[in-house]
Amino acid sequence: MEQKAKFSQSEKGISNKEIEEFEQKFNIVLPANYKKLILIHNGGENENDDMLLSSLRSIKYGKFTLEQSIRILQIVEENIPRNYLPFADTGTGNIIALNVEKGNEFGKIYLFRHDELKPILLKESLEEILGVKNIEELD
């Protein structure tokens, strides 16, 4: 397993109610492990430079939120299909997305590169890309 992610500069904490409001607003169901992650770290920078995932977008609060990403990447530009949640970035600015469509792909992690916006499967789970066995290790 690769090294563990270590987030700093997280935004103000978020509540379960705010997560539910986000899900209702965008008509999606977030995986339980992602909800745990966002309750621990509502966005932030990954201090582990050896990892692909460089920064985590906040659901609410801060300069560049997940809601803004959805609006830009999925509603305005239509670069990323709506069954993917663009929740993180690489150090080079590519998008890391979580599949939120019910079925076999639900919860899998994909990369969307700017030069070719076709999803590339990165990891089978959020835990895998964060280098942990369970999300609570990131607390």
PDB file of C-alpha atoms in Angstrom:
ATOM      1  CA  MET A   1       0.000   0.000   0.000  1.00  0.00           C
ATOM      2  CA  GLU A   2       1.294   3.468  -0.862  1.00  0.00           C
ATOM      3  CA  GLN A   3       1.926   6.054   1.800  1.00  0.00           C
ATOM      4  CA  LYS A   4      -0.969   7.564   3.699  1.00  0.00           C
ATOM      5  CA  ALA A   5      -2.492  10.925   2.758  1.00  0.00           C
ATOM      6  CA  LYS A   6      -2.034  13.713   5.290  1.00  0.00           C
ATOM      7  CA  PHE A   7      -4.347  16.690   4.844  1.00  0.00           C
ATOM      8  CA  SER A   8      -3.792  20.224   6.083  1.00  0.00           C
ATOM      9  CA  GLN A   9      -5.554  23.532   5.442  1.00  0.00           C
ATOM     10  CA  SER A  10      -8.997  21.914   5.618  1.00  0.00           C
ATOM     11  CA  GLU A  11     -11.956  24.255   5.545  1.00  0.00           C
ATOM     12  CA  LYS A  12     -14.465  24.796   8.355  1.00  0.00           C
ATOM     13  CA  GLY A  13     -16.071  21.527   9.448  1.00  0.00           C
ATOM     14  CA  ILE A  14     -19.265  20.352   7.806  1.00  0.00           C
ATOM     15  CA  SER A  15     -22.268  18.556   9.323  1.00  0.00           C
ATOM     16  CA  ASN A  16     -24.235  15.501   8.236  1.00  0.00           C
ATOM     17  CA  LYS A  17     -27.175  17.850   7.575  1.00  0.00           C
ATOM     18  CA  GLU A  18     -25.053  19.924   5.168  1.00  0.00           C
ATOM     19  CA  ILE A  19     -23.953  16.739   3.382  1.00  0.00           C
ATOM     20  CA  GLU A  20     -27.604  15.659   3.038  1.00  0.00           C
ATOM     21  CA  GLU A  21     -28.491  19.101   1.632  1.00  0.00           C
ATOM     22  CA  PHE A  22     -25.656  18.755  -0.900  1.00  0.00           C
ATOM     23  CA  GLU A  23     -26.898  15.293  -1.942  1.00  0.00           C
ATOM     24  CA  GLN A  24     -30.449  16.596  -2.378  1.00  0.00           C
ATOM     25  CA  LYS A  25     -29.350  19.680  -4.305  1.00  0.00           C
ATOM     26  CA  PHE A  26     -27.397  17.600  -6.839  1.00  0.00           C
ATOM     27  CA  ASN A  27     -29.630  14.511  -6.669  1.00  0.00           C
ATOM     28  CA  ILE A  28     -26.778  12.139  -5.807  1.00  0.00           C
ATOM     29  CA  VAL A  29     -25.983   9.621  -3.097  1.00  0.00           C
ATOM     30  CA  LEU A  30     -22.453   9.904  -1.755  1.00  0.00           C
ATOM     31  CA  PRO A  31     -20.615   6.742  -0.695  1.00  0.00           C
ATOM     32  CA  ALA A  32     -20.425   6.307   3.085  1.00  0.00           C
ATOM     33  CA  ASN A  33     -16.611   6.352   3.049  1.00  0.00           C
ATOM     34  CA  TYR A  34     -16.587   9.712   1.236  1.00  0.00           C
ATOM     35  CA  LYS A  35     -19.028  11.141   3.790  1.00  0.00           C
ATOM     36  CA  LYS A  36     -16.681  10.003   6.579  1.00  0.00           C
ATOM     37  CA  LEU A  37     -13.745  11.640   4.800  1.00  0.00           C
ATOM     38  CA  ILE A  38     -15.491  14.970   4.269  1.00  0.00           C
ATOM     39  CA  LEU A  39     -16.627  15.036   7.914  1.00  0.00           C
ATOM     40  CA  ILE A  40     -12.969  14.627   8.962  1.00  0.00           C
ATOM     41  CA  HIS A  41     -11.419  16.847   6.264  1.00  0.00           C
ATOM     42  CA  ASN A  42     -13.723  19.252   4.443  1.00  0.00           C
ATOM     43  CA  GLY A  43     -11.177  19.823   1.693  1.00  0.00           C
ATOM     44  CA  GLY A  44      -7.492  20.404   2.173  1.00  0.00           C
ATOM     45  CA  GLU A  45      -4.028  19.962   0.748  1.00  0.00           C
ATOM     46  CA  ASN A  46      -2.295  16.585   0.850  1.00  0.00           C
ATOM     47  CA  GLU A  47       1.126  17.106   2.438  1.00  0.00           C
ATOM     48  CA  ASN A  48       2.330  13.749   1.077  1.00  0.00           C
ATOM     49  CA  ASP A  49       3.963  14.826  -2.203  1.00  0.00           C
ATOM     50  CA  ASP A  50       4.549  11.207  -3.258  1.00  0.00           C
ATOM     51  CA  MET A  51       0.856  10.669  -3.911  1.00  0.00           C
ATOM     52  CA  LEU A  52      -1.216  11.380  -7.019  1.00  0.00           C
ATOM     53  CA  LEU A  53      -4.015  13.052  -5.032  1.00  0.00           C
ATOM     54  CA  SER A  54      -2.773  16.555  -4.263  1.00  0.00           C
ATOM     55  CA  SER A  55      -5.819  18.385  -2.961  1.00  0.00           C
ATOM     56  CA  LEU A  56      -9.309  17.574  -1.753  1.00  0.00           C
ATOM     57  CA  ARG A  57     -12.187  19.927  -2.606  1.00  0.00           C
ATOM     58  CA  SER A  58     -14.473  21.064   0.190  1.00  0.00           C
ATOM     59  CA  ILE A  59     -18.216  20.503  -0.014  1.00  0.00           C
ATOM     60  CA  LYS A  60     -18.880  23.913   1.474  1.00  0.00           C
ATOM     61  CA  TYR A  61     -16.712  26.851   2.562  1.00  0.00           C
ATOM     62  CA  GLY A  62     -13.447  28.001   1.055  1.00  0.00           C
ATOM     63  CA  LYS A  63     -12.307  29.379  -2.315  1.00  0.00           C
ATOM     64  CA  PHE A  64     -13.041  26.470  -4.635  1.00  0.00           C
ATOM     65  CA  THR A  65     -15.797  24.152  -3.487  1.00  0.00           C
ATOM     66  CA  LEU A  66     -17.167  20.916  -4.856  1.00  0.00           C
ATOM     67  CA  GLU A  67     -20.350  22.755  -5.788  1.00  0.00           C
ATOM     68  CA  GLN A  68     -18.314  25.162  -7.955  1.00  0.00           C
ATOM     69  CA  SER A  69     -16.508  22.210  -9.576  1.00  0.00           C
ATOM     70  CA  ILE A  70     -19.824  20.566 -10.440  1.00  0.00           C
ATOM     71  CA  ARG A  71     -21.172  23.789 -11.900  1.00  0.00           C
ATOM     72  CA  ILE A  72     -18.068  24.446 -14.019  1.00  0.00           C
ATOM     73  CA  LEU A  73     -17.080  20.913 -15.074  1.00  0.00           C
ATOM     74  CA  GLN A  74     -20.501  19.317 -15.410  1.00  0.00           C
ATOM     75  CA  ILE A  75     -23.134  21.995 -15.950  1.00  0.00           C
ATOM     76  CA  VAL A  76     -21.331  24.765 -17.866  1.00  0.00           C
ATOM     77  CA  GLU A  77     -18.465  23.015 -19.707  1.00  0.00           C
ATOM     78  CA  GLU A  78     -19.983  19.505 -19.624  1.00  0.00           C
ATOM     79  CA  ASN A  79     -16.479  17.960 -19.531  1.00  0.00           C
ATOM     80  CA  ILE A  80     -17.190  15.342 -16.886  1.00  0.00           C
ATOM     81  CA  PRO A  81     -20.331  13.144 -16.881  1.00  0.00           C
ATOM     82  CA  ARG A  82     -22.700  13.688 -13.968  1.00  0.00           C
ATOM     83  CA  ASN A  83     -22.206  10.182 -12.579  1.00  0.00           C
ATOM     84  CA  TYR A  84     -18.696  11.258 -11.495  1.00  0.00           C
ATOM     85  CA  LEU A  85     -18.040  13.543  -8.536  1.00  0.00           C
ATOM     86  CA  PRO A  86     -14.935  15.730  -9.209  1.00  0.00           C
ATOM     87  CA  PHE A  87     -13.773  15.724  -5.577  1.00  0.00           C
ATOM     88  CA  ALA A  88      -9.980  16.104  -5.842  1.00  0.00           C
ATOM     89  CA  ASP A  89      -7.073  17.229  -8.010  1.00  0.00           C
ATOM     90  CA  THR A  90      -3.631  15.973  -8.941  1.00  0.00           C
ATOM     91  CA  GLY A  91      -0.542  18.158  -8.591  1.00  0.00           C
ATOM     92  CA  THR A  92      -0.757  18.885 -12.327  1.00  0.00           C
ATOM     93  CA  GLY A  93      -4.388  20.012 -12.134  1.00  0.00           C
ATOM     94  CA  ASN A  94      -6.073  16.902 -13.500  1.00  0.00           C
ATOM     95  CA  ILE A  95      -9.361  15.882 -11.909  1.00  0.00           C
ATOM     96  CA  ILE A  96      -9.865  12.894  -9.618  1.00  0.00           C
ATOM     97  CA  ALA A  97     -13.490  11.803  -9.526  1.00  0.00           C
ATOM     98  CA  LEU A  98     -15.610   9.373  -7.572  1.00  0.00           C
ATOM     99  CA  ASN A  99     -18.202   7.320  -9.420  1.00  0.00           C
ATOM    100  CA  VAL A 100     -21.565   8.004  -7.752  1.00  0.00           C
ATOM    101  CA  GLU A 101     -23.744   5.957 -10.090  1.00  0.00           C
ATOM    102  CA  LYS A 102     -25.377   2.959  -8.409  1.00  0.00           C
ATOM    103  CA  GLY A 103     -23.979  -0.325  -9.695  1.00  0.00           C
ATOM    104  CA  ASN A 104     -20.634  -2.080 -10.057  1.00  0.00           C
ATOM    105  CA  GLU A 105     -18.658   1.152 -10.501  1.00  0.00           C
ATOM    106  CA  PHE A 106     -20.111   2.970  -7.447  1.00  0.00           C
ATOM    107  CA  GLY A 107     -17.311   4.310  -5.247  1.00  0.00           C
ATOM    108  CA  LYS A 108     -14.476   3.623  -7.700  1.00  0.00           C
ATOM    109  CA  ILE A 109     -11.914   6.367  -8.327  1.00  0.00           C
ATOM    110  CA  TYR A 110     -11.229   7.754 -11.806  1.00  0.00           C
ATOM    111  CA  LEU A 111      -8.806  10.227 -13.345  1.00  0.00           C
ATOM    112  CA  PHE A 112      -9.905  12.813 -15.903  1.00  0.00           C
ATOM    113  CA  ARG A 113      -6.890  14.309 -17.686  1.00  0.00           C
ATOM    114  CA  HIS A 114      -7.237  17.713 -19.348  1.00  0.00           C
ATOM    115  CA  ASP A 115      -5.779  16.444 -22.619  1.00  0.00           C
ATOM    116  CA  GLU A 116      -8.198  13.516 -22.824  1.00  0.00           C
ATOM    117  CA  LEU A 117     -11.390  13.705 -20.791  1.00  0.00           C
ATOM    118  CA  LYS A 118     -12.150  10.003 -20.815  1.00  0.00           C
ATOM    119  CA  PRO A 119     -12.278   8.395 -17.388  1.00  0.00           C
ATOM    120  CA  ILE A 120      -9.260   6.286 -16.451  1.00  0.00           C
ATOM    121  CA  LEU A 121      -9.791   3.873 -13.552  1.00  0.00           C
ATOM    122  CA  LEU A 122      -7.248   4.707 -10.845  1.00  0.00           C
ATOM    123  CA  LYS A 123      -8.300   2.749  -7.777  1.00  0.00           C
ATOM    124  CA  GLU A 124     -11.109   0.478  -6.677  1.00  0.00           C
ATOM    125  CA  SER A 125     -11.828   2.563  -3.562  1.00  0.00           C
ATOM    126  CA  LEU A 126     -11.315   5.854  -1.800  1.00  0.00           C
ATOM    127  CA  GLU A 127      -9.287   4.100   0.879  1.00  0.00           C
ATOM    128  CA  GLU A 128      -6.904   2.769  -1.762  1.00  0.00           C
ATOM    129  CA  ILE A 129      -6.115   6.183  -3.255  1.00  0.00           C
ATOM    130  CA  LEU A 130      -5.673   7.668   0.237  1.00  0.00           C
ATOM    131  CA  GLY A 131      -3.341   4.855   1.323  1.00  0.00           C
ATOM    132  CA  VAL A 132      -5.457   3.710   4.294  1.00  0.00           C
ATOM    133  CA  LYS A 133      -7.443   0.636   5.291  1.00  0.00           C
ATOM    134  CA  ASN A 134     -10.254   2.788   6.671  1.00  0.00           C
ATOM    135  CA  ILE A 135     -11.059   6.497   6.512  1.00  0.00           C
ATOM    136  CA  GLU A 136     -10.820   6.976  10.307  1.00  0.00           C
ATOM    137  CA  GLU A 137      -7.018   6.605   9.989  1.00  0.00           C
ATOM    138  CA  LEU A 138      -6.971  10.123   8.505  1.00  0.00           C
ATOM    139  CA  ASP A 139      -8.329  11.751  11.662  1.00  0.00           C
TER     140      ASP A 139
END
